[in-house]
mmCIF file of C-alpha atoms in Angstrom:
data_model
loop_
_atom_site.group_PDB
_atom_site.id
_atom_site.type_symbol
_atom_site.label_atom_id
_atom_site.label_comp_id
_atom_site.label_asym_id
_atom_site.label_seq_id
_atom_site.Cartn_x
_atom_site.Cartn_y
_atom_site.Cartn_z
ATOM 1 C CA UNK A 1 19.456 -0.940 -5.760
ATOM 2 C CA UNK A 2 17.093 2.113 -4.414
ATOM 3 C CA UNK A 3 16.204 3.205 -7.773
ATOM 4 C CA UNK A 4 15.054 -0.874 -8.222
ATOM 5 C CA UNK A 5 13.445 -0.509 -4.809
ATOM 6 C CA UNK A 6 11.399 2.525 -5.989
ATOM 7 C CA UNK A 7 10.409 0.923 -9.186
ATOM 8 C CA UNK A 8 9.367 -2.416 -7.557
ATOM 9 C CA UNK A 9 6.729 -0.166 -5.356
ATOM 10 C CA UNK A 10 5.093 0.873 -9.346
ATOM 11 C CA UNK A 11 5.017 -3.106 -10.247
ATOM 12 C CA UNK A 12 3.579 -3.730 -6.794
ATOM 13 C CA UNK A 13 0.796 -1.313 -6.701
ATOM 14 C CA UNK A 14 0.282 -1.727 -9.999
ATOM 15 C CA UNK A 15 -0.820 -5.220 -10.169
ATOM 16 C CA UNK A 16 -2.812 -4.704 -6.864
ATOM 17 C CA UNK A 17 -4.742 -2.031 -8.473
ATOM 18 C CA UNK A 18 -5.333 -4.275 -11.575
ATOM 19 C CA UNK A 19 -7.003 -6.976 -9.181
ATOM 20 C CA UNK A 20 -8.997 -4.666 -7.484
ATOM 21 C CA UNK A 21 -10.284 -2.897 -10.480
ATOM 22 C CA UNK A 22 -11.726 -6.047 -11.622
ATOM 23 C CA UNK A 23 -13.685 -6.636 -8.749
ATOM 24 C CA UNK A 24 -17.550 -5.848 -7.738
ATOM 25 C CA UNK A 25 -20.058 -6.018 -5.576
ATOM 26 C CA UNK A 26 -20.221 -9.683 -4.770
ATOM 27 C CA UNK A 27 -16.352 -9.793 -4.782
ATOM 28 C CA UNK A 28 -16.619 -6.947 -1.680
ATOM 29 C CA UNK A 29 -18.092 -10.359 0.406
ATOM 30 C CA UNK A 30 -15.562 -12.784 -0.428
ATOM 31 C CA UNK A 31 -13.300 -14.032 2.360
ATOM 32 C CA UNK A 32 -9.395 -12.554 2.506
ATOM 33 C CA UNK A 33 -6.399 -13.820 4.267
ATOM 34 C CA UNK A 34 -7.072 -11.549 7.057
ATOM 35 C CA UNK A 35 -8.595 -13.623 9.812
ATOM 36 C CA UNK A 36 -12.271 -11.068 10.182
ATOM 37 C CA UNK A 37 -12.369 -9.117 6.888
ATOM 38 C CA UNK A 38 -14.211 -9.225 3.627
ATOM 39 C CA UNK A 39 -12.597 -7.939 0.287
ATOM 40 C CA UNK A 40 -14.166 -4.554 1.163
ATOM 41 C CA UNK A 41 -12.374 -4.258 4.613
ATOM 42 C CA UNK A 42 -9.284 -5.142 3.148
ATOM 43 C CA UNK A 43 -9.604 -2.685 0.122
ATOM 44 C CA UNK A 44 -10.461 -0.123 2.778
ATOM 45 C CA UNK A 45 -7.483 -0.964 4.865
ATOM 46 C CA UNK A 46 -5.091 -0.725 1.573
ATOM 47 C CA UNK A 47 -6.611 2.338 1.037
ATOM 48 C CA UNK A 48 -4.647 3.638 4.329
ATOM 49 C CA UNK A 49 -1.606 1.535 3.182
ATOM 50 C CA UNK A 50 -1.757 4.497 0.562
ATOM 51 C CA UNK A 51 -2.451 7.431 2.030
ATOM 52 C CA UNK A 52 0.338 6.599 4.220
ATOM 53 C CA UNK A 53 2.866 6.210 1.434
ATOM 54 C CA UNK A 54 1.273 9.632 0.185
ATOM 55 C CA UNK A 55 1.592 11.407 2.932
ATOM 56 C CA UNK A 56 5.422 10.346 3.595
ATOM 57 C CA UNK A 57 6.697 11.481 0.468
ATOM 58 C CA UNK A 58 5.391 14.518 1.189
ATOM 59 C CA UNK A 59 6.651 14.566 4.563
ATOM 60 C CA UNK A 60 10.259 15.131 4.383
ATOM 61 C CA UNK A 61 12.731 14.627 7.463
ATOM 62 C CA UNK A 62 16.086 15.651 8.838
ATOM 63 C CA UNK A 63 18.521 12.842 8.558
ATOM 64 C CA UNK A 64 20.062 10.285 9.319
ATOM 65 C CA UNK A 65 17.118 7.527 9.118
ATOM 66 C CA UNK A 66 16.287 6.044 12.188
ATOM 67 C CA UNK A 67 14.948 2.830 10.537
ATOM 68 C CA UNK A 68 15.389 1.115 6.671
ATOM 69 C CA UNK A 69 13.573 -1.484 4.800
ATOM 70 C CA UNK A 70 13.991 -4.668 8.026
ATOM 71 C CA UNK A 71 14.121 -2.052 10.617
ATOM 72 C CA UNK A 72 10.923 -0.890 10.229
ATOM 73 C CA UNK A 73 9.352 -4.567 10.637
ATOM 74 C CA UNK A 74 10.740 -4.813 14.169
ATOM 75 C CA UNK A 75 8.063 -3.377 16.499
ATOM 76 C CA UNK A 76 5.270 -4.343 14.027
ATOM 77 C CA UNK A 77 2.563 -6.267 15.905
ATOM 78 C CA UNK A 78 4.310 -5.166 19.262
ATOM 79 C CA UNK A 79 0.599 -4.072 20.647
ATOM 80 C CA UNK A 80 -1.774 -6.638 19.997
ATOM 81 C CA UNK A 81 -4.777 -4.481 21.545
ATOM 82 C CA UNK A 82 -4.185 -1.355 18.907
ATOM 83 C CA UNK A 83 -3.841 -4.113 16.345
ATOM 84 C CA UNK A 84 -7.151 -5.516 17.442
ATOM 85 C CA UNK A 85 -9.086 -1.843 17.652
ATOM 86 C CA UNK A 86 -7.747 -1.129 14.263
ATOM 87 C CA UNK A 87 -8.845 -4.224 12.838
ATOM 88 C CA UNK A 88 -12.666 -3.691 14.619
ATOM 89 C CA UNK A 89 -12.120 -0.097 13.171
ATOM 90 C CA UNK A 90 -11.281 -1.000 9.776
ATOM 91 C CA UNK A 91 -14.551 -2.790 9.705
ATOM 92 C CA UNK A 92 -16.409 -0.571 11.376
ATOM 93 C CA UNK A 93 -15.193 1.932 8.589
ATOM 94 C CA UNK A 94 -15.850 0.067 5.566
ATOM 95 C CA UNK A 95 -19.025 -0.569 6.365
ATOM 96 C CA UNK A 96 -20.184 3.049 5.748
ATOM 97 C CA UNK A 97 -19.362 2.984 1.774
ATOM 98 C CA UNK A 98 -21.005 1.208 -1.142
ATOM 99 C CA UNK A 99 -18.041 -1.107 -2.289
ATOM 100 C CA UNK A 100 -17.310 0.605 -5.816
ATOM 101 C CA UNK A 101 -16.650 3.866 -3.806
ATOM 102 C CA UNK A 102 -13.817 2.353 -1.810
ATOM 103 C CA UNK A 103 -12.637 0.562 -5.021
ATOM 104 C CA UNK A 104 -12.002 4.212 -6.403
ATOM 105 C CA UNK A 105 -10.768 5.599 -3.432
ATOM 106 C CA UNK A 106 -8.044 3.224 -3.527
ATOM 107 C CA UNK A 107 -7.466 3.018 -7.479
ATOM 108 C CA UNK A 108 -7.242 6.789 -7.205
ATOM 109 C CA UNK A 109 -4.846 6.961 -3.499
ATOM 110 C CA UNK A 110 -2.905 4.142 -4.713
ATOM 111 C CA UNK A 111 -1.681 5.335 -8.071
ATOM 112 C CA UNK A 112 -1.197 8.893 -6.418
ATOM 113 C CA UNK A 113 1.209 6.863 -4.229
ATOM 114 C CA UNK A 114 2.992 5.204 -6.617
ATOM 115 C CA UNK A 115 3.890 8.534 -8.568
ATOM 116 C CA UNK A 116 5.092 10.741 -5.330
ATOM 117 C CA UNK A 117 6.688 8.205 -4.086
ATOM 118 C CA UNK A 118 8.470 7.114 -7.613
ATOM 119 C CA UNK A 119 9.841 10.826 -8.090
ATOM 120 C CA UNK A 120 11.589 11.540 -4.764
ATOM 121 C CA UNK A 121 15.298 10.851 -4.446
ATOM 122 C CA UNK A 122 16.366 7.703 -3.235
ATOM 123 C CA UNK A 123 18.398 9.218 -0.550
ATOM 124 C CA UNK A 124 15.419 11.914 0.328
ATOM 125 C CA UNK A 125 14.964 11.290 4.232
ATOM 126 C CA UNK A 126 11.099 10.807 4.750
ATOM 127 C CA UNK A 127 8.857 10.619 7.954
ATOM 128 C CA UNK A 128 5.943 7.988 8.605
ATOM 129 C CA UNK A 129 4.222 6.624 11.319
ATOM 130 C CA UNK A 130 6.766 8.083 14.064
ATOM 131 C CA UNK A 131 10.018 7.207 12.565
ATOM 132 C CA UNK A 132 11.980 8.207 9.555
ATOM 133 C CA UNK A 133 13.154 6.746 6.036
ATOM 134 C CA UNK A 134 15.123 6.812 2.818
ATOM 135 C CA UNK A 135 12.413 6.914 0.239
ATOM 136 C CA UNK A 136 13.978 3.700 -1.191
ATOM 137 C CA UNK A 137 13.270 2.174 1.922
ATOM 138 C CA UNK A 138 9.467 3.619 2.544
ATOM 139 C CA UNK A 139 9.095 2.287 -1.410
ATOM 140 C CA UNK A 140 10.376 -1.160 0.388
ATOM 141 C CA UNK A 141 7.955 -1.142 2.810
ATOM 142 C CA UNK A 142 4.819 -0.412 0.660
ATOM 143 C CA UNK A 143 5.886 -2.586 -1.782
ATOM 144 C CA UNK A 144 6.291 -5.436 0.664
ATOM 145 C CA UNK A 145 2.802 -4.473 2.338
ATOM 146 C CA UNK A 146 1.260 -4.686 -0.993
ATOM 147 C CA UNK A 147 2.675 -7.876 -2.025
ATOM 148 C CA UNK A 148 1.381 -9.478 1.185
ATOM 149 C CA UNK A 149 -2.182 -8.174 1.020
ATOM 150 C CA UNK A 150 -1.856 -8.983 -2.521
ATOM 151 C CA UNK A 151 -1.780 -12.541 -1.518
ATOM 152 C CA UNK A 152 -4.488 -11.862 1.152
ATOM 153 C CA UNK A 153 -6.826 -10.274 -1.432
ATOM 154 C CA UNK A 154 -6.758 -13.792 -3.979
ATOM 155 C CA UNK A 155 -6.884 -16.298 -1.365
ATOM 156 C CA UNK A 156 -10.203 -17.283 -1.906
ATOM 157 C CA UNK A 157 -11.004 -15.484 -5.466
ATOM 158 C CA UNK A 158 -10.568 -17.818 -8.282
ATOM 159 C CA UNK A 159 -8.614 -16.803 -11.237
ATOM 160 C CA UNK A 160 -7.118 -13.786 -9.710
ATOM 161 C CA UNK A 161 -3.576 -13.173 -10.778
ATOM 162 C CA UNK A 162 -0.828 -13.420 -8.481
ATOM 163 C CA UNK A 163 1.918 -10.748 -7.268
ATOM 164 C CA UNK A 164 4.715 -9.916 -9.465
ATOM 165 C CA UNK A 165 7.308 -11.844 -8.275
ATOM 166 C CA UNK A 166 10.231 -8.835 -7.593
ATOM 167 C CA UNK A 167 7.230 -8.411 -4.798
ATOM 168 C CA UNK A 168 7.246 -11.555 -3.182
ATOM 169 C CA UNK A 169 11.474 -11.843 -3.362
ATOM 170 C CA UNK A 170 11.640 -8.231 -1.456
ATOM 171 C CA UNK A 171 9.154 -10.198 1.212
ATOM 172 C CA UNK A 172 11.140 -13.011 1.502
ATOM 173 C CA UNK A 173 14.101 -10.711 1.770
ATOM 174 C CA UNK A 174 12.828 -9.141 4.589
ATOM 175 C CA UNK A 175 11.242 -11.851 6.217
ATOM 176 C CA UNK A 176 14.825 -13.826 6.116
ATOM 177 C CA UNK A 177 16.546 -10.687 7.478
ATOM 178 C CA UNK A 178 14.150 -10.597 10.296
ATOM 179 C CA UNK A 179 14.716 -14.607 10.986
ATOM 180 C CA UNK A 180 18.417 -14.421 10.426
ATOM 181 C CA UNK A 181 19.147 -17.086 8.347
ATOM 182 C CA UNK A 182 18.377 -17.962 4.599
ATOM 183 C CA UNK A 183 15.332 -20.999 4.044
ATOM 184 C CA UNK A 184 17.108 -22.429 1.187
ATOM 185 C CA UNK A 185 14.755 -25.009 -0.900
ATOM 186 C CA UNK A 186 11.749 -22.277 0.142
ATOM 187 C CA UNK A 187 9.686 -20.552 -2.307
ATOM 188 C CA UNK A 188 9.313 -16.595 -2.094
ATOM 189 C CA UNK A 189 5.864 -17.100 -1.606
ATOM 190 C CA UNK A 190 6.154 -19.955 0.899
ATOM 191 C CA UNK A 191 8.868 -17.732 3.182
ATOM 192 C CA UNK A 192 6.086 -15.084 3.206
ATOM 193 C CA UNK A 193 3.124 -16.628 4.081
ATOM 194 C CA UNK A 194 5.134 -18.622 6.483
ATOM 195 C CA UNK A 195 7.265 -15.705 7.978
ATOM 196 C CA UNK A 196 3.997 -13.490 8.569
ATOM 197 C CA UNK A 197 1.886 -15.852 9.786
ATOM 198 C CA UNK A 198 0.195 -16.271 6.645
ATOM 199 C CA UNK A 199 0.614 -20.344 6.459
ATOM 200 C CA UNK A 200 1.070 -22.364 9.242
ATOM 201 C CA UNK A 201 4.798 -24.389 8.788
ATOM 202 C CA UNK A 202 4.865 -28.067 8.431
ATOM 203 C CA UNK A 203 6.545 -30.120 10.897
ATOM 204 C CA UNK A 204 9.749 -30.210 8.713
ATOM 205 C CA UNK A 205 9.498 -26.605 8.071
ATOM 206 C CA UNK A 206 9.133 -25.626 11.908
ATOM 207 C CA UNK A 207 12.413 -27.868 12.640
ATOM 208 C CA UNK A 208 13.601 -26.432 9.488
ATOM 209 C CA UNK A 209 12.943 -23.144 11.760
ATOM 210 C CA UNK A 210 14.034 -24.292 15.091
ATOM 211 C CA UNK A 211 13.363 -21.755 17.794
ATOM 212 C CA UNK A 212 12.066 -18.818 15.384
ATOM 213 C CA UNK A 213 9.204 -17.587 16.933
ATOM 214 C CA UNK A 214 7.045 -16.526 14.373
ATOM 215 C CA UNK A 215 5.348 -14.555 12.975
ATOM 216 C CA UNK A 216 8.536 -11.754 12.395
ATOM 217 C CA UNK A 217 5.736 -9.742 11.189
ATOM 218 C CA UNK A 218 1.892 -9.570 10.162
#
């Protein structure tokens, strides 16, 4: 199961980077499923999901883990302020490159990723972002990150391919963890967008849901 994890994080970023690669100038403007940002902001912002996954495996850590692949999703959107100045930032940020230089900034960060993360050892204890992981699941995390903004990227770009799907069934793993309870009858891709806040649930969904308060994540 980690060695899957670590190889669903190559399939993940791969197929990101293949969308992105493909896209120019007038792309950069389109709309995302990121309420405020362009296709440039959000390329910038994946940019940082890299460097973060770069920086981890390189960042090894005493054991035992304090958090694994669910874990980590807890506290996430916990302060909606520094969620709010990053966002502003992240604009603010991507504003100050020509689009085809953030597209290579990320083709090169992301791949870079991919391949430090892919050779560590499952079990290697890593630190990011104040807490510590198994590699297998940081490679969870990214992946899952990816797959999301994956789905944020196409949402208004016609003829973009979709996420692999090993992507979007570690999401909806997650995202059911985080609920508690299995959505049986639910697509993968449905359970994300729903379970992040992505999609707004139907009425039969959100009785489907009960209480949940949602999103478990963004």
């Amino acid at each position: 199961m980690a060695r899957a994890d670590l190889t669903l994080l190559d399939e993940a970023y791969a197929a990101l980077r293949a969308v992105v690669a493909g896209l120019g100038e007038d792309d950069a403007w389109a709309p995302t499923g990121c309420a405020g940002w362009a296709v440039r902001d959000l390329v910038w912002h994946l940019h940082a999901d890299a460097v973060r996954g770069l920086v981890a495996a390189h960042t090894p850590a005493p054991g035992p883990a304090d958090r694994d692949a669910v874990s980590y999703w807890r506290a996430w959107g916990s302060d909606p302020d520094a969620d709010e100045r990053n966002r502003r930032l992240t604009r603010v940020e991507a504003g100050l490159h020509p689009f085809a230089a953030l597209r290579e900034r990320y083709l090169e960060a992301s791949a870079a990723a991919a391949r430090a993360v892919g050779a560590l050892p499952p079990e290697q204890v890593v630190a990011t972002q104040g807490h510590t992981l198994r590699a297998a699941d940081l490679a969870s995390t990214l992946a899952v990150e990816a797959t999301l903004h994956h789905l944020d990227l196409i949402a208004h770009l016609d003829g973009a391919a979709a996420p692999p799907a090993p992507g979007t069934a570690e999401a909806r793993r997650v995202v059911e963890a985080l609920l508690g309870e299995e959505l049986p009858g639910w697509t993968d891709e449905r359970v994300a967008l729903v379970g992040t806040g992505r999609a707004a649930p139907t009425a039969e969904e959100r009785a489907r849901l009960s209480d949940v308060r949602l999103p478990v994540f963004s």
